[in-house]
Coordinates of C-alpha atoms in Angstrom, one line a residue:
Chain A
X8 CA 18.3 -6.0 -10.6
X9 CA 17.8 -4.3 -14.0
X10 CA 14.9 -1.9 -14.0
X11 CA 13.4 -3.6 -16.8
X12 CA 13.0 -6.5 -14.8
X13 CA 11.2 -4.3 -11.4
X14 CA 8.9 -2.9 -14.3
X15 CA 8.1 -6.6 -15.0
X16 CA 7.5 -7.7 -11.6
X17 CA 5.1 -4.5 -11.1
X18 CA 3.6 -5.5 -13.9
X19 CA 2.8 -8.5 -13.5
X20 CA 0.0 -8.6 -11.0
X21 CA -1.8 -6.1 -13.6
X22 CA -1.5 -8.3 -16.5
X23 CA -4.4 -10.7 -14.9
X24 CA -6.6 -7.4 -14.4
X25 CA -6.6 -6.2 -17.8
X26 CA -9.4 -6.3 -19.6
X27 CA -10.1 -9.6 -21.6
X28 CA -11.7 -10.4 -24.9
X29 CA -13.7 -13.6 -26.3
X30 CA -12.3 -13.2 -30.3
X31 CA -12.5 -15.6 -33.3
X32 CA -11.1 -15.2 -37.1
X33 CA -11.4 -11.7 -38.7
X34 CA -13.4 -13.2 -41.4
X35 CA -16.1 -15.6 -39.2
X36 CA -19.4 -14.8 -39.3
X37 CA -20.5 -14.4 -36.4
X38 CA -20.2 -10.6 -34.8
X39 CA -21.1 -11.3 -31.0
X40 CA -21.8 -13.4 -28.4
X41 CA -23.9 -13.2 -25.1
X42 CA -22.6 -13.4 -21.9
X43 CA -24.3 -16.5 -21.4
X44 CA -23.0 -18.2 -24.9
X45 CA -19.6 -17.7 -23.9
X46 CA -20.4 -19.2 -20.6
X47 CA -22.0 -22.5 -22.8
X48 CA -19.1 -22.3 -24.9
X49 CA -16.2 -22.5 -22.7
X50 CA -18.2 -25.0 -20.3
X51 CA -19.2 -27.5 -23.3
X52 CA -22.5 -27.0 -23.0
X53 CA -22.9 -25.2 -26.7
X54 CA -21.1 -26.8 -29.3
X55 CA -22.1 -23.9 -32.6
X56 CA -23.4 -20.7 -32.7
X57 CA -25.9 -20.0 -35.7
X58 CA -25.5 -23.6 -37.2
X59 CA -21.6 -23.2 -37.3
X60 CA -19.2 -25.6 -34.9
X61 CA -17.5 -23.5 -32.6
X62 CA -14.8 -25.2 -30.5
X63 CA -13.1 -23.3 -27.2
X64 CA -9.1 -22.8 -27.4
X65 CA -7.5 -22.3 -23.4
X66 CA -4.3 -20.6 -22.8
X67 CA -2.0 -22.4 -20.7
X68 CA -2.9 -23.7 -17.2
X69 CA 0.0 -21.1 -16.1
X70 CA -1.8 -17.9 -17.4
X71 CA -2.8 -15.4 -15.2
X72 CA -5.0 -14.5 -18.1
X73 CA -6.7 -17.6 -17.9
X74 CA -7.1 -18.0 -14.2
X75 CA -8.9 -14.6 -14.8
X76 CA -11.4 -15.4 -17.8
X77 CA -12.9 -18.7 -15.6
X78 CA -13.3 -16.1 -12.5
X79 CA -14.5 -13.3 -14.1
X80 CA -16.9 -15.3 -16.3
X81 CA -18.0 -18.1 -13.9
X82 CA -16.7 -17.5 -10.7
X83 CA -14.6 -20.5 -10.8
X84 CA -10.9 -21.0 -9.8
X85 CA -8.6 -23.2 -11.8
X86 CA -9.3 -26.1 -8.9
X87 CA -13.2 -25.7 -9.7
X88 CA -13.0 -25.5 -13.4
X89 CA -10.8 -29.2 -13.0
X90 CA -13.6 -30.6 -10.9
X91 CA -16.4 -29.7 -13.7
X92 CA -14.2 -31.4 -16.7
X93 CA -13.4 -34.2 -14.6
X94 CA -17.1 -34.5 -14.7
X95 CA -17.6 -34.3 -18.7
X96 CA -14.5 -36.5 -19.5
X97 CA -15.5 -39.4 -18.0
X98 CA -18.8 -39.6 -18.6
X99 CA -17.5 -38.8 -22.2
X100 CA -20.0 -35.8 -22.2
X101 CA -17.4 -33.4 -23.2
X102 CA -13.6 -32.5 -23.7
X103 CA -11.9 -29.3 -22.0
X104 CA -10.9 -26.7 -24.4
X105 CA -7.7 -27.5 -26.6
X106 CA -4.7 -25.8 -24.9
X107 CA -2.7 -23.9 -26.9
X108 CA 0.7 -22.3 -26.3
X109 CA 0.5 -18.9 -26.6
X110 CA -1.6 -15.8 -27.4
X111 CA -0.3 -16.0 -30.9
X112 CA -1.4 -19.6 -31.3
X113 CA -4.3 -18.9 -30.4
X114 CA -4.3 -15.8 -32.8
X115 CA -3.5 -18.5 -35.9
X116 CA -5.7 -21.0 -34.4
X117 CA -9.3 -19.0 -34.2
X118 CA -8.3 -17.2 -38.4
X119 CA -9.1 -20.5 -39.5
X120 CA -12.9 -19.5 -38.1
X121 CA -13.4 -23.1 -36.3
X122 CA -12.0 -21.9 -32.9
X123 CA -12.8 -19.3 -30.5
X124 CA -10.4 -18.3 -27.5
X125 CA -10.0 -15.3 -25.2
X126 CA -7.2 -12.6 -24.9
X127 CA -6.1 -9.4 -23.3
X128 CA -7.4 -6.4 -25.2
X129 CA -3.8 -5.5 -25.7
X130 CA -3.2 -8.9 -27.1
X131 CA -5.9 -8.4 -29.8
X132 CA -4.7 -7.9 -33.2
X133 CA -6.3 -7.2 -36.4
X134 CA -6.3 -10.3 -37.5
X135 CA -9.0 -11.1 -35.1
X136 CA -12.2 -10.1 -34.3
X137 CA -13.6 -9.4 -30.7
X138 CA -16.9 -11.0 -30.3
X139 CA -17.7 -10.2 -26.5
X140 CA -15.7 -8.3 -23.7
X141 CA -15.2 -9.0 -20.1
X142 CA -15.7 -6.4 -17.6
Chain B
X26 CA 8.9 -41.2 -41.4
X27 CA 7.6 -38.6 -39.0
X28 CA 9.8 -39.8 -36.0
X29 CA 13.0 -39.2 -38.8
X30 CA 11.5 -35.3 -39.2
X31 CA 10.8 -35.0 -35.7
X32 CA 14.7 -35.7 -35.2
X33 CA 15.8 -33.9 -38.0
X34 CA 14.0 -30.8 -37.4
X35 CA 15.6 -31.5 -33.6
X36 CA 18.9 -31.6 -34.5
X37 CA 18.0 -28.4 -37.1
X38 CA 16.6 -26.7 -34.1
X39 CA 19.5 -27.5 -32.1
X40 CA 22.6 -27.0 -34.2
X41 CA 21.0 -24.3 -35.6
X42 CA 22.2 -20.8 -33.6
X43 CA 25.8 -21.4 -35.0
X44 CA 24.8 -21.1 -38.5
X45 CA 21.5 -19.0 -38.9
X46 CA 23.4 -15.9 -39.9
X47 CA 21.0 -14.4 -42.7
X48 CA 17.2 -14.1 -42.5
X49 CA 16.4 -16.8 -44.5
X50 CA 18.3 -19.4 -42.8
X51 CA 16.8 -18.5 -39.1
X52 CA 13.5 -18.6 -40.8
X53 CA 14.1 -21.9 -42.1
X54 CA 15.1 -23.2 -38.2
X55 CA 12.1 -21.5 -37.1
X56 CA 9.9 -23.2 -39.6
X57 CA 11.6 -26.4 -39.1
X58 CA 10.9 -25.9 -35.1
X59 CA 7.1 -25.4 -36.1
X60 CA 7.2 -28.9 -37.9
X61 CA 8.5 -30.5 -35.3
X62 CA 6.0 -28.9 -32.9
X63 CA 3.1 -29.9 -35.0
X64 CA 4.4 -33.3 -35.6
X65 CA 4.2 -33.4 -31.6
X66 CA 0.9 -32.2 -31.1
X67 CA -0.4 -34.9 -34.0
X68 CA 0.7 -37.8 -32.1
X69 CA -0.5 -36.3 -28.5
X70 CA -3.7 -35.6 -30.5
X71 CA -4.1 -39.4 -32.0
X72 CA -4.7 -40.6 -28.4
X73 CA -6.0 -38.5 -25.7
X74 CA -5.3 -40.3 -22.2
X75 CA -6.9 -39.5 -18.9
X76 CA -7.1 -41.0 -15.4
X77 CA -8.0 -40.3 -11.4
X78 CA -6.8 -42.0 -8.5
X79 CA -8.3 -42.3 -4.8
X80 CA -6.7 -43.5 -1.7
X81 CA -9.3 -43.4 1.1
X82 CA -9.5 -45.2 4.5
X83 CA -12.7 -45.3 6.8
X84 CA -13.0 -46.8 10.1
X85 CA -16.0 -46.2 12.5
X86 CA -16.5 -45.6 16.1
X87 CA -17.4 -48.4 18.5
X88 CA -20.7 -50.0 17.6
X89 CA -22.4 -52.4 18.6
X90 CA -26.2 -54.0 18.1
X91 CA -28.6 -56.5 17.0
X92 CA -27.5 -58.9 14.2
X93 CA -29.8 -61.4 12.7
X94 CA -28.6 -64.8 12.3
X95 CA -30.7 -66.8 10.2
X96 CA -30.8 -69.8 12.5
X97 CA -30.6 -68.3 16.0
X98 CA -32.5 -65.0 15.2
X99 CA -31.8 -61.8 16.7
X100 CA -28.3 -61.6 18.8
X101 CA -28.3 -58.3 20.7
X102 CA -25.1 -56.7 21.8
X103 CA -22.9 -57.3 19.0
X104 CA -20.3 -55.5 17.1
X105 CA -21.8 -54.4 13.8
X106 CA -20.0 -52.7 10.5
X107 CA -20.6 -50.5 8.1
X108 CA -20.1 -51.7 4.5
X109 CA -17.0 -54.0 6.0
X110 CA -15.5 -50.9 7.6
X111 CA -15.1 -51.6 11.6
X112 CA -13.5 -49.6 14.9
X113 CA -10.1 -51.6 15.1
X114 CA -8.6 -50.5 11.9
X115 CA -8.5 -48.0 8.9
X116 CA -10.2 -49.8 6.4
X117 CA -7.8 -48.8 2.9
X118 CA -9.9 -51.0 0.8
X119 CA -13.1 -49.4 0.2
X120 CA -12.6 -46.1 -1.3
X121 CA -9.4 -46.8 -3.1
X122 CA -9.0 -46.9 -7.0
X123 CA -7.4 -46.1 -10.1
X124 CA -8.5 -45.0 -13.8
X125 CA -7.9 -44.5 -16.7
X126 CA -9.5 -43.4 -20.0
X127 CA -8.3 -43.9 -23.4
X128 CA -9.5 -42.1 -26.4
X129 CA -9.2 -41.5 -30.0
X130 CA -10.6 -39.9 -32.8
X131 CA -11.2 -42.7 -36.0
X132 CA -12.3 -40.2 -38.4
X133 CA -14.1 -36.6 -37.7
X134 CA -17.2 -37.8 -36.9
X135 CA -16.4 -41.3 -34.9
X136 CA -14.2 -41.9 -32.0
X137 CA -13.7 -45.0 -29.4
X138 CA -13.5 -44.8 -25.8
X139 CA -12.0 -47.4 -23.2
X140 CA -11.8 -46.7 -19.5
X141 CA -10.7 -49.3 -17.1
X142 CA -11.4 -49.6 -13.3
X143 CA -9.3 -51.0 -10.9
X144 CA -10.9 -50.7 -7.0
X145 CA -9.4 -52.0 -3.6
X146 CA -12.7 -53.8 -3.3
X147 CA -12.1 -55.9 -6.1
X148 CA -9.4 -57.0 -5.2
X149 CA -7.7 -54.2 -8.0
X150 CA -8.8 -56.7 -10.8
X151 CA -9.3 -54.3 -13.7
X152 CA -12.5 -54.0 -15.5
X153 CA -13.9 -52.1 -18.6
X154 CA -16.3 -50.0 -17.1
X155 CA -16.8 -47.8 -20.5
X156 CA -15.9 -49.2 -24.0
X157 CA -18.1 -47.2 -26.9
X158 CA -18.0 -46.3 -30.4
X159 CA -19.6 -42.5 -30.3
X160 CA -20.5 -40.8 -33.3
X161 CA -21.4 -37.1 -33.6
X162 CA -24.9 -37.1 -36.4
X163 CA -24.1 -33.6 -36.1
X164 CA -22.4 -30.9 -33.4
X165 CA -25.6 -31.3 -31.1
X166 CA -26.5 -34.6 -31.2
X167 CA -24.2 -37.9 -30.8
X168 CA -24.7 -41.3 -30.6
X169 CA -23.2 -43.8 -28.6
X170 CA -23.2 -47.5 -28.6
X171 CA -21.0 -50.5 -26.5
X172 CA -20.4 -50.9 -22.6
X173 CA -22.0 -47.6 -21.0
X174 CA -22.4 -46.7 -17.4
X175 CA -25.8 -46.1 -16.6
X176 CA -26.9 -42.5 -16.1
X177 CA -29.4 -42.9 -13.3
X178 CA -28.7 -41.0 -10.7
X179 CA -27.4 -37.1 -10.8
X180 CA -23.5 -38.5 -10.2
X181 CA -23.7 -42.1 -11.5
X182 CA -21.5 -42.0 -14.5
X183 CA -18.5 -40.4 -12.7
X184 CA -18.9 -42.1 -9.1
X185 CA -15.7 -43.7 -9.3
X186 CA -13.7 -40.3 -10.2
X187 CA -14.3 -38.5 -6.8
X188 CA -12.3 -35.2 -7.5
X189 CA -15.6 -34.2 -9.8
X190 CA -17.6 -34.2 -6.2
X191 CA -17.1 -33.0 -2.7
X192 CA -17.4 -36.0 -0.7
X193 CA -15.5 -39.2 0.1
X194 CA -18.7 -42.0 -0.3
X195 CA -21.5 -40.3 -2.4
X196 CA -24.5 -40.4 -0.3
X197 CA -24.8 -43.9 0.7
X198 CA -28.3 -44.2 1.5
X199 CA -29.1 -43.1 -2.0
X200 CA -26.1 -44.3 -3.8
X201 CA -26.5 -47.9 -2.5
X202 CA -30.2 -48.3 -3.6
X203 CA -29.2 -50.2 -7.4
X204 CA -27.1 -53.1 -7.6
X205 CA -26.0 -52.3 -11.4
X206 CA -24.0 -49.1 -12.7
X207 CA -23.4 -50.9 -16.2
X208 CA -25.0 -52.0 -19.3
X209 CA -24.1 -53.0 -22.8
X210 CA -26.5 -51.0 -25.2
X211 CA -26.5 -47.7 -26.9
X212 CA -27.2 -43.6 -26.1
X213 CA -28.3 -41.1 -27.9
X214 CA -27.3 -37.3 -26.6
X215 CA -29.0 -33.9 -28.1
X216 CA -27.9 -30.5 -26.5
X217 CA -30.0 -27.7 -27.3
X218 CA -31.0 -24.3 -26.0
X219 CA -34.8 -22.8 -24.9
X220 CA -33.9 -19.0 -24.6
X221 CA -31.1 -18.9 -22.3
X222 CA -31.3 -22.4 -20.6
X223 CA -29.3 -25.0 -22.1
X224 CA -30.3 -29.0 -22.6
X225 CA -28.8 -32.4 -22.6
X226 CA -31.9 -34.5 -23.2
X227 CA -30.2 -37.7 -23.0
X228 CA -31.8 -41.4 -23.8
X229 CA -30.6 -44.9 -23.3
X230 CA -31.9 -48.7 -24.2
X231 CA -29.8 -51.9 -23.4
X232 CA -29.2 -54.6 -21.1
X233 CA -27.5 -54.5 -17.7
X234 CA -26.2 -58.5 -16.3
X235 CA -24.4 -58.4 -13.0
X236 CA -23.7 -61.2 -10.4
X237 CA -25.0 -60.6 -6.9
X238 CA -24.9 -62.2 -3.6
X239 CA -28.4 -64.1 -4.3
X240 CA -27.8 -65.0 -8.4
X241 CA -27.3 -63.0 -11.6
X242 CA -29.4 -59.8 -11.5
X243 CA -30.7 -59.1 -15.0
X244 CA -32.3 -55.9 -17.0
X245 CA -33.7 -56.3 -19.9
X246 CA -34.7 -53.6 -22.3
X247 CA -33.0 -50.8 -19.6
X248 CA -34.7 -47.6 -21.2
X249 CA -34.4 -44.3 -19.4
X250 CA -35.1 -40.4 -20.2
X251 CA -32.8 -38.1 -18.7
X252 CA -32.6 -34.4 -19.0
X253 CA -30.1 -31.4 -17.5
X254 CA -31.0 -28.2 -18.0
X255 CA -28.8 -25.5 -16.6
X256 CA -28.9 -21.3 -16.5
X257 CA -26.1 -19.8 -14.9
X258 CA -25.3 -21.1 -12.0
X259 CA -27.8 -24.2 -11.5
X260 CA -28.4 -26.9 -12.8
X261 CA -31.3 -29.4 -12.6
X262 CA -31.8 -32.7 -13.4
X263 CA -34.7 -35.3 -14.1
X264 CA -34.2 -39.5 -14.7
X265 CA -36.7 -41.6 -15.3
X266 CA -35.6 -45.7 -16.0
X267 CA -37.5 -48.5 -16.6
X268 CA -36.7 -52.3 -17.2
X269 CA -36.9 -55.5 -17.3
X270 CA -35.7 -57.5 -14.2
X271 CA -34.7 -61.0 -14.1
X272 CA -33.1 -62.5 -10.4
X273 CA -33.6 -66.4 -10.2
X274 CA -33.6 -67.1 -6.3
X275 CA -32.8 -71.1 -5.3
X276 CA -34.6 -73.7 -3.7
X277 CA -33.0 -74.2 -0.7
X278 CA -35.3 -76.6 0.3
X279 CA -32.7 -79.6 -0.4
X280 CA -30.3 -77.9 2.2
X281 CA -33.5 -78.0 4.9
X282 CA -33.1 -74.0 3.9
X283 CA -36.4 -72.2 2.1
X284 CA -37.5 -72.7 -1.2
X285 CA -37.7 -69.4 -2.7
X286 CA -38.2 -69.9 -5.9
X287 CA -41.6 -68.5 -6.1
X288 CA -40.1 -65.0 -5.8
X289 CA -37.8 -65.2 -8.3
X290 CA -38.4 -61.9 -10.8
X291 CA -39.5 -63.0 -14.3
X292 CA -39.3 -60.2 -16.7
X293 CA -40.9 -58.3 -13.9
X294 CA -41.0 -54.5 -14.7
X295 CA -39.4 -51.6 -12.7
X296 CA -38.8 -48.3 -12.3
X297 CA -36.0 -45.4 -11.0
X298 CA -36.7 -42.0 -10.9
X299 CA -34.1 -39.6 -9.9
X300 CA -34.9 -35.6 -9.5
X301 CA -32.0 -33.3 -8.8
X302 CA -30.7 -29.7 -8.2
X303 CA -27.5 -28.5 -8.3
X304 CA -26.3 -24.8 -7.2
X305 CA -22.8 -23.4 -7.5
X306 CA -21.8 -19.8 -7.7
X307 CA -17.9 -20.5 -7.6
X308 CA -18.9 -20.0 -3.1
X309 CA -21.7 -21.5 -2.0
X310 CA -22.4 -25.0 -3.5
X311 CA -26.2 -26.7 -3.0
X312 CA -26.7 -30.4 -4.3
X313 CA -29.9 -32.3 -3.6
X314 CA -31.1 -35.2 -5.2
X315 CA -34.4 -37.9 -4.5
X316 CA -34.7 -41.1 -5.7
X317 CA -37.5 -43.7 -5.6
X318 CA -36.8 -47.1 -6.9
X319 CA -39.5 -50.3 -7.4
X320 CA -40.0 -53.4 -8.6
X321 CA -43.1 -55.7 -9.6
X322 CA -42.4 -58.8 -7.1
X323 CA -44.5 -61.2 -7.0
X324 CA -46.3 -60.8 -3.6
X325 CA -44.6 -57.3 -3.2
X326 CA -41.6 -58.3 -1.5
X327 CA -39.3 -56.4 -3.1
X328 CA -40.3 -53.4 -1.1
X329 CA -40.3 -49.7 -2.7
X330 CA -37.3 -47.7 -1.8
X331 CA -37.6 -43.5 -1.7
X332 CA -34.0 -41.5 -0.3
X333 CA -32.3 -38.4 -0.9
X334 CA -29.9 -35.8 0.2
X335 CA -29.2 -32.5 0.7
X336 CA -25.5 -31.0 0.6
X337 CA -24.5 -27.4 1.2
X338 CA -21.3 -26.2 0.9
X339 CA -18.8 -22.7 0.7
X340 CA -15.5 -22.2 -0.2
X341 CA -12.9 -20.2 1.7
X342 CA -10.5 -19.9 -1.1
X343 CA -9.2 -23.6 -1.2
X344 CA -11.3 -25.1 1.5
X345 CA -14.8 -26.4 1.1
X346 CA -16.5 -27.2 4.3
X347 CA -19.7 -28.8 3.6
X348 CA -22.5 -30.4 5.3
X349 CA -25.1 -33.1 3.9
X350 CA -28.3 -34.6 5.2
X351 CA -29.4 -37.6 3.7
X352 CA -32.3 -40.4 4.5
X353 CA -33.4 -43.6 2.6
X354 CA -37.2 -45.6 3.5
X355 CA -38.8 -48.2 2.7
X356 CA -42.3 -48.3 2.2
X357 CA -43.2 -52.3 2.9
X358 CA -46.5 -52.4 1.6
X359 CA -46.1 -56.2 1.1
X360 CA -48.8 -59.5 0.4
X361 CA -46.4 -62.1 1.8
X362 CA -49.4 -63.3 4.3
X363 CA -51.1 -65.0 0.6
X364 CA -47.6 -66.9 -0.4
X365 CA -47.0 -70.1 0.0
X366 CA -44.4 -69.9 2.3
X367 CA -44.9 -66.3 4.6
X368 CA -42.0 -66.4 6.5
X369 CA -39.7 -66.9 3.9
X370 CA -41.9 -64.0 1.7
X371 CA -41.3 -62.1 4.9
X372 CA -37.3 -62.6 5.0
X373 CA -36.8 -61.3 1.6
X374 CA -38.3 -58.3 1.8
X375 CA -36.6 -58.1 5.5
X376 CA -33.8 -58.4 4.0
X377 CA -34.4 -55.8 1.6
X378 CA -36.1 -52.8 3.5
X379 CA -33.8 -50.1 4.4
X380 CA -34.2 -47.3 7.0
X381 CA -31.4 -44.5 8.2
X382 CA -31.1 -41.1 8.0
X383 CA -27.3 -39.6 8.4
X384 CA -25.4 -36.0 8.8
X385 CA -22.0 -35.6 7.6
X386 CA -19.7 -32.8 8.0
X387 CA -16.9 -33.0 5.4
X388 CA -14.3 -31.0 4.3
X389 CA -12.4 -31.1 0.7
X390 CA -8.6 -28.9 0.7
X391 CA -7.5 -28.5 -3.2
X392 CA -4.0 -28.8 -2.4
X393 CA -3.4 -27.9 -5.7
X394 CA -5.2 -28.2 -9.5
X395 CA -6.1 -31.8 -9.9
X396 CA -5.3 -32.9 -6.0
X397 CA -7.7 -32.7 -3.3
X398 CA -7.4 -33.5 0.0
X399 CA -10.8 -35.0 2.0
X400 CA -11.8 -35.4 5.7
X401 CA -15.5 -36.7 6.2
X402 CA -17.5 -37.5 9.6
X403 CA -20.9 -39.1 9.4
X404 CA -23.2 -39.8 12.4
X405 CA -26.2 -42.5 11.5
X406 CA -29.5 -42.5 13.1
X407 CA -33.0 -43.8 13.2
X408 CA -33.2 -47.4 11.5
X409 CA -36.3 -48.5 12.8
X410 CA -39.8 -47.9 12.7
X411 CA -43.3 -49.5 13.2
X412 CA -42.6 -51.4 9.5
X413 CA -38.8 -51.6 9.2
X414 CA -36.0 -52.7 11.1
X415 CA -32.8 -52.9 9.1
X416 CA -29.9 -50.3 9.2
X417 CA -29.2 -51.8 5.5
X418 CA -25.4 -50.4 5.1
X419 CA -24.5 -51.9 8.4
X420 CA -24.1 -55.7 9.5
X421 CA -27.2 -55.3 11.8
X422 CA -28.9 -52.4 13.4
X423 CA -26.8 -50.9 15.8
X424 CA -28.4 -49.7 19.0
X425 CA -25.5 -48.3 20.6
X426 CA -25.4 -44.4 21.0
X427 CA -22.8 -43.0 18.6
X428 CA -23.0 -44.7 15.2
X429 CA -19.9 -42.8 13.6
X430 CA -18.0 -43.4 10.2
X431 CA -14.8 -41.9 9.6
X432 CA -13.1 -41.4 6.3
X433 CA -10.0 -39.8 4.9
X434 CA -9.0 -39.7 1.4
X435 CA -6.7 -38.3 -1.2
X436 CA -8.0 -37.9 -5.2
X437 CA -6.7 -36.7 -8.0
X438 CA -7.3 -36.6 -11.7
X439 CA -5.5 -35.4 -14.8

């Protein structure tokens, strides 16, 4: 096994303990949200902060980064957090946030100021801007 | 024209590796990759499908009691089921279903919905259970209007989806009390915030027409109030519905059966309340919800129904143990004695009181995201009293000393 591989695989299980950050486009508005708006956000319940639509962006179902966010945030695992949308689709009260690809998706996503999503800190770039952090 | 880029920028995307030698040209495949990616996502975006899918069985223990026979009156000693479940076989018809939700964005503003229902106990027959035009007046506040389920009680509108909820059969005692989950009308659904609690304040008008044993059951001018409110990690909820009931019930009188139609309902008004709580900190989950339901009879026959539940919960990582309490009575407070006929007066409103109370100890496994696993025992009790004798859910009212009901189920949803 190549060593760059071990250092991956020790790695790994700190990737989902880094510290995470709720971020939109560099140029929004908005400069930061409560604990309790990113709750509403990412659970459908608040739809725009200060007048302006603000829509939730999800990492992929297989990110450790994700599986954090909901657990940190709500205490929820990725089981729990299906439950709830099953819930708000059909009753039509709400859609899950979109799924994007990647952290750089999301990156291009929330610059166009519509979109908010979260991120490692690390993953943060200057073309964003961090609007709440998770402990 | 898109399908002939989508395959262009495929075979690009493909063949490209031999030939992107400079910068340009593996910018160029990249780009062309992106293309084809979006292209993807626009058509996945144009319709947005979703859909769950139960397969439960329930049998119960050995139980027998009194059945009424409308001829030879009360039969003791016989075997008596609940909600055609028995003790000789799984029953795989009662809790198994499939859905599936279709929808689609017309413009930014409008979209259309269509979800259809297909249940073992109809015989898998599909039917539209949601079909609506919704449009969004602005981010907080959207209106709805076509075939909508009704939102009276705390789980109504997503019943038939049983991953959203812990159990197998929602509370039966309360969950049984309304004969109609649908209407065709319109909703109107404003979310706003009071400090740091959140709002749905949700209202509804339209007509709900369903057949029933006894004749078409009709509600006219269905209006009901609902709000959620939710902080953290509960959530509350108060209904309030009112309408207009029509139920014409035959003279039987030709058949040497009872005439009764002097108790038909005539515009006769009604009401539902539902008040509930719901606590869930990831661990420990608390649901408890009450209902009352009446309805202006003439005589009072119809008698007033109150129930509830309460449901506590905890997760050990993917297991959910939980236990649930849950009553429904009927408060009888009839004037049969001044119409015409009393005994038949007296038989509809027999027919309709309700008495039980019920524990169940249940268990939900997430075998993975979007698959659950569920076990459920429930053990009925107390169905009569000075005023009431009917078990309701069961054939007759069982006198025997265990009254179990078993169920096992799978669900999913994606």
């Amino acid at each position: 096994m190549k060593s760059w591989m071990i250092l991956v695989l020790i790695a790994l299980p700190l990737l989902g303990n880094a510290e995470l950050v709720v971020v939109t486009g560099s140029n929004s508005g908005i400069t930061s949200l409560t604990e309790n708006e990113v709750r509403q956000l990412f659970s459908g319940q608040l739809k725009s902060v200060a007048g302006k639509r603000l829509q939730p962006l999800d990492l992929p179902s297989n990110s450790t980064d994700r599986e954090a966010f909901y657990a940190k945030l709500m205490g929820r695992s990725p089981e729990q957090m299906r439950a709830y949308w099953t819930r708000l689709i059909f009753t039509g009260q709400g859609k899950p946030p979109r799924e994007v690809t990647n952290a750089q998706e999301l990156t291009s996503l929330v610059g166009t100021g519509e979109y908010i999503g979260y991120l490692s800190a690390e993953a943060a770039t200057g073309n964003v801007k961090v609007l709440y952090r998770l402990q | 024209m898109r399908l002939t880029s989508i395959a262009a920028a495929g075979l690009i995307a493909a063949t490209g590796v031999a030939w992107a030698e400079t910068l340009e040209e593996r910018l160029a495949v990249t780009e062309g990759r992106l293309a084809a990616l979006e292209a993807q996502s626009l058509v996945s975006e144009k319709f947005r499908f979703h859909g769950f899918l139960t397969l439960g069985m329930q049998r119960t223990s050995d139980i027998t009691g009194v059945v009424f026979d409308p001829m030879l009156g009360p039969i003791p000693d016989q075997p008596i089921t609940y909600r055609g479940s028995d003790s000789k076989t799984w029953d795989l018809r009662e809790f198994s279903r499939a859905g599936l939700r279709m929808e689609t964005d017309i413009n930014d503003r409008t979209g259309a919905v269509f979800q259809f229902l297909a249940s073992g106990t109809n015989d898998y027959d599909a039917e539209l259970q949601w079909a609506y035009l919704s449009y969004d007046i602005n981010p907080e506040l959207v209106w709805r209007a076509g075939r909508l389920v009704l939102p009276t009680y705390m789980h109504s509108q997503y019943t038939q989806a049983s991953y959203a909820y812990p159990w197998i059969e929602l509370p039966s005692q309360v969950y049984a009390t309304l004969p109609v989950n649908t209407m065709e009308g319109m909703d109107l659904t404003w979310n706003f915030n009071t400090g740091d609690v959140g709002h749905a304040l949700n209202v509804t008008w339209g007509t709900a027409n369903v057949p029933t044993d006894v004749g078409r059951y009709i509600v006219n001018n269905q209006a009901s109030i609902n709000l959620k409110s939710f902080v953290g990690n509960l959530s509350t909820r108060v209904s309030y519905s009112i309408g207009q009931t029509d139920l014409d019930l035959p003279d039987l009188s030709a058949v040497m059966g009872p005439n009764l139609a002097p108790y038909s309902l005539d515009g006769s008004f009604g009401y539902f309340v539902s008040i509930g709580a719901q606590y869930d900190n990831g661990k420990l989950l608390v649901i408890s919800e009450l209902i009352e339901l009446s309805v202006n009879s003439p005589y009072s026959w119809f008698p007033k129904q109150t129930a509830g539940y309460v449901t506590a919960g905890y997760r050990f990582g993917r297991l959910m143990p939980h236990l649930t309490w849950s009553a429904v009575e009927t408060d009888s407070d009839t004037n049969c004695a001044a119409a015409p006929d009393p005994a038949s007066c007296g038989a509809l409103t027999a027919q309709n009181v309700a008495r039980s109370k019920s524990w169940t100890l249940g268990t939900r496994f997430d075998l993975d995201t979007g698959i659950a696993l569920k076990a459920e025992a429930s053990s009925y009790y107390d169905f009569t009293d000075d005023t009431t004798v009917n078990a309701a859910l069961f054939s007759g009212v069982p006198t025997s000393g265990d009254v179990l009901v078993f169920r096992l189920a799978v669900d999913a949803a994606f």
